Amino acid sequence: MYMEHTEHVTSRDVFDLRREGKLDEAYAMAKRLMENPDYSVWDKRAFAWCLVDLIKRANGENNQNAAERYRNELKGLIITESDGILCKQTEYVLRVASPVVKELAAIKSLKEAGRNQEALDKVKALYAQNPQDESVKNAYGWCLHKVIQVEAKEKVINFERIKACLNEVFTLGLHNDINFMRYLWGPILTIKEVEQHIPLYQYALQLDFTKFEREDYEVKPYKGSDGMMHDWPSLVIRVLRKSLNSLDKSADKKSIITLLNLAIEHMAYLNESTYYLKWSIAKTYVMLRELDKAQQITLDLLQAKPNEFWLWNGLVNTIENDHLLALSCYCKSLLCQNRLQFNGAAKFGVIKELVALEQYDMASAELHELVTFKIDNQQKINDQLNAYLHADWYNPDAESLPKDFYREHSKMAVELLCQALPKTIGIVNYVSKAQNRAFIAADGDISLMYQYDSKEPLHEMDVVSVIYTRYEDQDGTVRYNVAACKKTDEEPPTSLVMKFKEPIKVIDTGLAFTKESNVFIENRIVQTHNLMNGHVVSGVAVRSFNKKKNCWGWQATEILAVDDANH
């Protein structure tokens, strides 16, 4: 009936037939409406809805020929976002009806089956045919990610394969997708010594760091194997540090400077320890031969951790034409860590500097010790050591160095560190002889711990001159490290030692306190002098830190007199 009165048919009639389930009739009516050059917006919408329904029906019946025919008709219509739900449905059925979607589904199945290389080969071929299809490009990227993720967990890692995958990711332009980058960098940064095998700086320089979000600058708490909570470094600091560490001689100066500036700029936004990032920055300055900057950063790091042997080794790289100072740094390093399995580099450095100073017998003794260690531990003897072994100056029977050689020759390095450090007078208020540790109260209520040499022991009440470093933990806690300490003949300041004469009060635990200055008198002294309530006691007290109460006070170290007139 409607076919005979087409001039009276409207889009409303099409929608009515569609609601009744008469889809083919509705489609035919809508198609006839679209033949009119003056068809309306609603005519087009009615036709589009019919095509959407027909594509879904064809897909359900697995009639791909019909689905493709209807899809081509629908693609010819211009459906915009202003059409709302129709626009979304159009996009959906075009994707579902597309042969590309079927290929992507097959690729996904291959990935889920663990056939990652097959999936990658298939998606690569699909991308070659559809380079403008974003869904194909994204699938390509995720296949590359999966290959990298699996490879990163292998016992023997194929770094060339990972590098090839990375090159493809960045060629696709997916490095601007920050969400994808979070997943991509994750497995790469967990690979041990990855920076020695892959030039990560090349990829970091292609990143747009402005796309990183707040979460990328934040640490992630996790529970360690020790059962304690720890902080996993932020993504940004890991990318920057590993990338800086991957710089090598093949890197051009412009790339080095650009990455260095990126690290310095974004370090300011990090709310975590930047200690090791600063170390990477220092090494980068060495590459640029900006040795003054490198040395200052290294000395700053040593102020916080003066016993880190690798920092003393690194300090040598900031020194030019001063073999005595370089030797001193290596000696200090060996004092911090003398086990050659960890610090053979410093022993080799000592040999190298002694040769430069023409101290051949000393160099021979050190060389013999290092080579013997390497042979005993089945380690390779490198070309330089072999050259030394065959040098005319080498004497295999040279006497070992004096036991105090390292300590004596480390003084110049320590002086370099101490030049800009604070100096104070302190008094030893406790000594742990078993651990060779002296605990020092310094002027200004500073508590210090010093690891002394057993040949130069410290004793309680020794007055010492101390050079120390001050730094803050991430939580703001102030910490101190002793860089140098020696006895002095100076009188201790009254802020550290005082004489007292006061009545005391003995409490139930056997401890005692003076009533006016609250000087603490330990149980041993109370018993030795048979002290009791009301005694007026004269003695000497030293400034002391009470860890339990987290406060400073006075502790008696010597009793000079006891007035027991009232007893």
XYZ file of C-alpha atoms in Angstrom, residues 14 37 40 52-53 124 142 168 228 255-256 269 288 357 363 395 404 440 458 464 501 547-548:
23
model
C 10.078 4.183 8.431
C 17.555 14.966 -3.809
C 15.602 15.625 5.085
C 22.586 -0.253 11.708
C 19.917 -2.863 12.433
C 52.402 -5.944 11.678
C 50.276 -3.742 22.745
C 58.802 0.084 16.378
C 57.915 -4.019 55.978
C 71.641 14.801 23.449
C 73.643 14.617 26.666
C 59.022 18.129 41.031
C 80.768 16.663 29.469
C 103.951 8.354 40.807
C 102.622 -0.835 42.934
C 108.810 -7.000 41.279
C 98.643 2.166 57.952
C 79.780 11.937 71.014
C 88.586 6.827 72.164
C 87.390 15.647 70.415
C 76.502 19.912 93.830
C 66.608 7.941 73.178
C 63.565 6.697 75.076
